[in-house]
Coordinates of C-alpha atoms in Angstrom, one line a residue:
X253 CA -0.2 0.2 0.0
X254 CA 1.5 3.3 -1.1
X255 CA 1.3 5.8 2.1
X256 CA 2.5 8.7 -0.2
X257 CA 1.3 12.1 0.3
X258 CA 0.6 14.6 -3.2
X259 CA 2.2 17.6 -3.1
X260 CA -0.8 19.7 -3.2
X261 CA -3.2 18.7 -0.5
X262 CA -5.7 21.6 -0.4
X263 CA -6.6 24.6 -2.1
X264 CA -6.1 27.0 -3.8
X265 CA -8.5 28.1 -1.7
X266 CA -9.6 32.0 -2.0
X267 CA -9.5 34.1 1.3
X268 CA -9.9 37.6 0.6
X269 CA -10.4 39.1 -2.4
X270 CA -10.3 43.7 -2.4
X271 CA -10.3 45.4 -5.0
X272 CA -6.8 46.0 -5.2
X273 CA -5.5 42.3 -3.6
X274 CA -6.1 39.0 -3.5
X275 CA -5.2 36.0 -0.8
X276 CA -5.0 32.8 -1.8
X277 CA -4.5 29.6 0.5
X278 CA -2.5 27.1 -0.4
X279 CA -1.3 23.4 2.2
X280 CA 1.1 21.6 0.2
X281 CA 3.3 18.3 1.8
X282 CA 7.0 19.5 0.8
X283 CA 7.9 22.8 0.8
X284 CA 7.3 25.2 -2.8
X285 CA 7.5 28.5 -4.1
X286 CA 3.7 29.4 -5.6
X287 CA 3.5 32.0 -7.9
X288 CA -0.1 32.9 -9.0
X289 CA -1.7 35.9 -12.0
X290 CA -4.9 37.4 -12.3
X291 CA -6.5 38.2 -15.0
X292 CA -9.5 40.3 -16.2
X293 CA -12.3 37.7 -17.3
X294 CA -13.0 39.6 -20.3
X295 CA -9.7 39.8 -22.0
X296 CA -10.0 35.9 -21.7
X297 CA -13.5 34.5 -23.0
X298 CA -14.7 36.3 -26.7
X299 CA -17.6 37.9 -26.5
X300 CA -20.8 35.5 -28.0
X301 CA -20.5 36.2 -32.0
X302 CA -17.3 37.8 -31.6
X303 CA -13.8 37.6 -32.0
X304 CA -11.8 38.3 -29.0
X305 CA -8.6 40.6 -29.4
X306 CA -7.4 39.3 -26.6
X307 CA -6.7 35.4 -26.4
X308 CA -5.7 33.6 -23.8
X309 CA -2.0 33.5 -24.4
X310 CA -1.6 37.5 -25.1
X311 CA -4.2 38.5 -22.0
X312 CA -1.8 40.3 -20.2
X313 CA -2.0 39.8 -15.7
X314 CA -3.9 42.5 -13.7
X315 CA -2.2 40.9 -10.5
X316 CA 1.2 39.1 -10.2
X317 CA 2.0 37.4 -6.3
X318 CA 4.2 34.8 -5.7
X319 CA 5.3 33.0 -1.5
X320 CA 7.4 30.4 -0.7
X321 CA 5.2 27.7 2.1
X322 CA 5.9 27.8 5.9
X323 CA 6.5 24.5 7.8
X324 CA 3.6 23.2 10.1
X325 CA 4.2 19.3 10.9
X326 CA 6.1 16.8 9.3
X327 CA 4.7 17.1 6.2
X328 CA 2.5 20.0 6.3
X329 CA 3.2 23.5 4.6
X330 CA 1.2 25.9 4.2
X331 CA 1.7 29.8 2.1
X332 CA -0.8 32.2 1.8
X333 CA -0.1 34.1 -1.5
X334 CA -1.3 37.6 -1.8
X335 CA -1.5 39.2 -5.5
X336 CA -1.8 43.4 -5.7
X337 CA -3.1 44.9 -8.5
X338 CA -0.2 45.5 -11.0
X339 CA -2.5 48.3 -13.4
X340 CA -3.2 50.7 -10.2
X341 CA -7.0 50.2 -11.2
X342 CA -9.5 49.3 -9.1

């Protein structure tokens, strides 16, 4: 019987969302660095019946963030990753 843990144990969990920042929680079985990007939905999804000028490869993130995990137990690492608005817009 294999008792090894998956790397991702829980999450990502949206913990808090504000106009200028988002907080995401994640739990892992090993230490990792978490990197996240925030995109506007309108930049990713074409409007019905039209061609969107931005596809997912061209859309630019409006928020970026990264964080390392802290050790809570032998096989439990936790991270709180905050992404902030990189455009200065609400």
